Amino acid sequence: MLVLCDWPFLGSLWPALVGARHSEKPSIIWLLEHILETLQKHLETIQIAIKVPAPCLERAQLLALAASAEEMAAAVEAEEQRNSRAKTEYENLVCKLVSQVESGSLHWRHYHMALVMVKLLIRN
């Protein structure tokens, strides 16, 4: 669930983890370390937008003769809307994490977790 490529879900989960109350319990410390390790090892680069090139659309239309021009235009519009929503959710997540870091109220473990999350989000 930590590495699920669902922007609205990550946008609520990651800031909640970073903003969780600090605890010195060994089990909680282990859990936070395990979360960071899991993110760094298993988080793939998440694609924000998926754009199907025009030549691919033309070939697809040749293969799917039943698809009308209106259906193809609707599919392109749906793609643009999905990409726009994903970009907005991504930007909101980065802003939430950066705001938490800049607040100055995080324990060093949570501060470190937020920085790792931001690094994973903005890497190439």
PDB file of C-alpha atoms in Angstrom:
ATOM      1  CA  MET A   1       0.000   0.000   0.000  1.00  0.00           C
ATOM      2  CA  LEU A   2       2.943   2.328   0.619  1.00  0.00           C
ATOM      3  CA  VAL A   3       4.064   2.089  -2.988  1.00  0.00           C
ATOM      4  CA  LEU A   4       0.641   1.935  -4.638  1.00  0.00           C
ATOM      5  CA  CYS A   5       0.503   4.251  -7.663  1.00  0.00           C
ATOM      6  CA  ASP A   6      -2.725   5.960  -6.616  1.00  0.00           C
ATOM      7  CA  TRP A   7      -2.173   9.701  -6.127  1.00  0.00           C
ATOM      8  CA  PRO A   8      -5.244  10.461  -3.970  1.00  0.00           C
ATOM      9  CA  PHE A   9      -4.392   7.534  -1.675  1.00  0.00           C
ATOM     10  CA  LEU A  10      -0.718   8.494  -1.383  1.00  0.00           C
ATOM     11  CA  GLY A  11      -1.789  12.105  -0.856  1.00  0.00           C
ATOM     12  CA  SER A  12      -3.609  11.117   2.307  1.00  0.00           C
ATOM     13  CA  LEU A  13      -1.353   8.290   3.555  1.00  0.00           C
ATOM     14  CA  TRP A  14       2.135   9.795   3.301  1.00  0.00           C
ATOM     15  CA  PRO A  15       1.367  13.129   5.049  1.00  0.00           C
ATOM     16  CA  ALA A  16      -0.469  11.186   7.775  1.00  0.00           C
ATOM     17  CA  LEU A  17       2.605   9.010   8.349  1.00  0.00           C
ATOM     18  CA  VAL A  18       4.875  12.052   8.477  1.00  0.00           C
ATOM     19  CA  GLY A  19       2.520  13.924  10.795  1.00  0.00           C
ATOM     20  CA  ALA A  20       2.005  11.009  13.189  1.00  0.00           C
ATOM     21  CA  ARG A  21       2.849  11.612  16.830  1.00  0.00           C
ATOM     22  CA  HIS A  22       6.401  10.727  17.819  1.00  0.00           C
ATOM     23  CA  SER A  23       7.003   7.629  19.935  1.00  0.00           C
ATOM     24  CA  GLU A  24      10.168   6.097  21.384  1.00  0.00           C
ATOM     25  CA  LYS A  25       8.650   2.619  21.525  1.00  0.00           C
ATOM     26  CA  PRO A  26      11.005   0.180  19.794  1.00  0.00           C
ATOM     27  CA  SER A  27       8.129  -1.315  17.795  1.00  0.00           C
ATOM     28  CA  ILE A  28       7.150   2.112  16.422  1.00  0.00           C
ATOM     29  CA  ILE A  29      10.752   3.011  15.626  1.00  0.00           C
ATOM     30  CA  TRP A  30      11.141  -0.324  13.814  1.00  0.00           C
ATOM     31  CA  LEU A  31       7.908   0.321  11.893  1.00  0.00           C
ATOM     32  CA  LEU A  32       9.070   3.765  10.732  1.00  0.00           C
ATOM     33  CA  GLU A  33      12.444   2.363   9.672  1.00  0.00           C
ATOM     34  CA  HIS A  34      10.696  -0.472   7.833  1.00  0.00           C
ATOM     35  CA  ILE A  35       8.425   2.019   6.046  1.00  0.00           C
ATOM     36  CA  LEU A  36      11.428   4.022   4.841  1.00  0.00           C
ATOM     37  CA  GLU A  37      13.264   0.893   3.743  1.00  0.00           C
ATOM     38  CA  THR A  38      10.201  -0.366   1.860  1.00  0.00           C
ATOM     39  CA  LEU A  39       9.742   2.962   0.089  1.00  0.00           C
ATOM     40  CA  GLN A  40      13.379   3.190  -0.954  1.00  0.00           C
ATOM     41  CA  LYS A  41      13.604  -0.413  -2.157  1.00  0.00           C
ATOM     42  CA  HIS A  42      10.240  -0.926  -3.802  1.00  0.00           C
ATOM     43  CA  LEU A  43       8.863   2.410  -4.982  1.00  0.00           C
ATOM     44  CA  GLU A  44       9.071   2.539  -8.744  1.00  0.00           C
ATOM     45  CA  THR A  45       9.201   5.849 -10.540  1.00  0.00           C
ATOM     46  CA  ILE A  46       5.547   6.778 -10.779  1.00  0.00           C
ATOM     47  CA  GLN A  47       4.346   8.115 -14.096  1.00  0.00           C
ATOM     48  CA  ILE A  48       2.297  11.251 -13.626  1.00  0.00           C
ATOM     49  CA  ALA A  49       0.889  11.546 -17.146  1.00  0.00           C
ATOM     50  CA  ILE A  50       0.378   9.001 -19.882  1.00  0.00           C
ATOM     51  CA  LYS A  51       0.267  10.463 -23.371  1.00  0.00           C
ATOM     52  CA  VAL A  52      -0.558   8.235 -26.326  1.00  0.00           C
ATOM     53  CA  PRO A  53       1.208   9.583 -29.441  1.00  0.00           C
ATOM     54  CA  ALA A  54      -0.885  10.522 -32.477  1.00  0.00           C
ATOM     55  CA  PRO A  55       0.623   7.772 -34.714  1.00  0.00           C
ATOM     56  CA  CYS A  56      -0.452   5.172 -32.148  1.00  0.00           C
ATOM     57  CA  LEU A  57      -3.969   6.582 -32.127  1.00  0.00           C
ATOM     58  CA  GLU A  58      -4.094   6.413 -35.917  1.00  0.00           C
ATOM     59  CA  ARG A  59      -2.957   2.773 -35.901  1.00  0.00           C
ATOM     60  CA  ALA A  60      -5.456   1.932 -33.174  1.00  0.00           C
ATOM     61  CA  GLN A  61      -8.254   3.452 -35.200  1.00  0.00           C
ATOM     62  CA  LEU A  62      -7.290   1.272 -38.165  1.00  0.00           C
ATOM     63  CA  LEU A  63      -7.408  -1.813 -35.948  1.00  0.00           C
ATOM     64  CA  ALA A  64     -10.651  -0.890 -34.221  1.00  0.00           C
ATOM     65  CA  LEU A  65     -12.839   0.062 -37.147  1.00  0.00           C
ATOM     66  CA  ALA A  66     -15.892   0.184 -34.903  1.00  0.00           C
ATOM     67  CA  ALA A  67     -14.518   3.192 -33.005  1.00  0.00           C
ATOM     68  CA  SER A  68     -15.986   6.416 -34.326  1.00  0.00           C
ATOM     69  CA  ALA A  69     -14.209   9.752 -34.468  1.00  0.00           C
ATOM     70  CA  GLU A  70     -16.359  10.928 -31.546  1.00  0.00           C
ATOM     71  CA  GLU A  71     -15.301   7.933 -29.446  1.00  0.00           C
ATOM     72  CA  MET A  72     -11.641   8.569 -30.224  1.00  0.00           C
ATOM     73  CA  ALA A  73     -12.012  12.262 -29.342  1.00  0.00           C
ATOM     74  CA  ALA A  74     -13.753  11.310 -26.091  1.00  0.00           C
ATOM     75  CA  ALA A  75     -10.927   8.908 -25.243  1.00  0.00           C
ATOM     76  CA  VAL A  76      -8.312  11.609 -25.877  1.00  0.00           C
ATOM     77  CA  GLU A  77     -10.296  14.037 -23.698  1.00  0.00           C
ATOM     78  CA  ALA A  78     -10.560  11.436 -20.913  1.00  0.00           C
ATOM     79  CA  GLU A  79      -6.796  10.891 -21.133  1.00  0.00           C
ATOM     80  CA  GLU A  80      -6.163  14.628 -20.758  1.00  0.00           C
ATOM     81  CA  GLN A  81      -8.517  14.873 -17.769  1.00  0.00           C
ATOM     82  CA  ARG A  82      -6.905  11.856 -16.068  1.00  0.00           C
ATOM     83  CA  ASN A  83      -3.443  13.336 -16.623  1.00  0.00           C
ATOM     84  CA  SER A  84      -4.560  16.718 -15.282  1.00  0.00           C
ATOM     85  CA  ARG A  85      -6.023  15.135 -12.124  1.00  0.00           C
ATOM     86  CA  ALA A  86      -2.882  13.042 -11.579  1.00  0.00           C
ATOM     87  CA  LYS A  87      -0.642  16.098 -11.957  1.00  0.00           C
ATOM     88  CA  THR A  88      -2.750  18.088  -9.489  1.00  0.00           C
ATOM     89  CA  GLU A  89      -2.725  15.240  -6.940  1.00  0.00           C
ATOM     90  CA  TYR A  90       1.047  14.831  -7.357  1.00  0.00           C
ATOM     91  CA  GLU A  91       1.668  18.545  -6.836  1.00  0.00           C
ATOM     92  CA  ASN A  92      -0.631  18.576  -3.789  1.00  0.00           C
ATOM     93  CA  LEU A  93       1.265  15.651  -2.247  1.00  0.00           C
ATOM     94  CA  VAL A  94       4.641  17.311  -2.771  1.00  0.00           C
ATOM     95  CA  CYS A  95       3.304  20.597  -1.331  1.00  0.00           C
ATOM     96  CA  LYS A  96       1.874  18.841   1.747  1.00  0.00           C
ATOM     97  CA  LEU A  97       5.160  17.075   2.447  1.00  0.00           C
ATOM     98  CA  VAL A  98       7.230  20.227   1.911  1.00  0.00           C
ATOM     99  CA  SER A  99       4.876  22.190   4.183  1.00  0.00           C
ATOM    100  CA  GLN A 100       5.316  19.586   6.897  1.00  0.00           C
ATOM    101  CA  VAL A 101       9.102  19.778   6.557  1.00  0.00           C
ATOM    102  CA  GLU A 102       9.085  23.579   6.637  1.00  0.00           C
ATOM    103  CA  SER A 103       6.800  23.696   9.674  1.00  0.00           C
ATOM    104  CA  GLY A 104       9.726  22.928  11.977  1.00  0.00           C
ATOM    105  CA  SER A 105       7.517  20.847  14.258  1.00  0.00           C
ATOM    106  CA  LEU A 106       8.540  17.364  13.107  1.00  0.00           C
ATOM    107  CA  HIS A 107      10.675  14.986  15.126  1.00  0.00           C
ATOM    108  CA  TRP A 108      13.901  14.193  13.282  1.00  0.00           C
ATOM    109  CA  ARG A 109      12.657  10.715  12.248  1.00  0.00           C
ATOM    110  CA  HIS A 110       9.508  12.150  10.702  1.00  0.00           C
ATOM    111  CA  TYR A 111      11.499  14.991   9.158  1.00  0.00           C
ATOM    112  CA  HIS A 112      13.839  12.441   7.583  1.00  0.00           C
ATOM    113  CA  MET A 113      10.882  10.370   6.349  1.00  0.00           C
ATOM    114  CA  ALA A 114       9.319  13.429   4.703  1.00  0.00           C
ATOM    115  CA  LEU A 115      12.597  14.327   2.983  1.00  0.00           C
ATOM    116  CA  VAL A 116      12.982  10.771   1.681  1.00  0.00           C
ATOM    117  CA  MET A 117       9.409  10.842   0.364  1.00  0.00           C
ATOM    118  CA  VAL A 118       9.962  14.178  -1.383  1.00  0.00           C
ATOM    119  CA  LYS A 119      13.226  12.897  -2.854  1.00  0.00           C
ATOM    120  CA  LEU A 120      11.464   9.810  -4.207  1.00  0.00           C
ATOM    121  CA  LEU A 121       8.711  11.922  -5.731  1.00  0.00           C
ATOM    122  CA  ILE A 122      10.903  14.477  -7.482  1.00  0.00           C
ATOM    123  CA  ARG A 123      13.674  12.205  -8.722  1.00  0.00           C
ATOM    124  CA  ASN A 124      14.081  11.766 -12.458  1.00  0.00           C
TER     125      ASN A 124
END
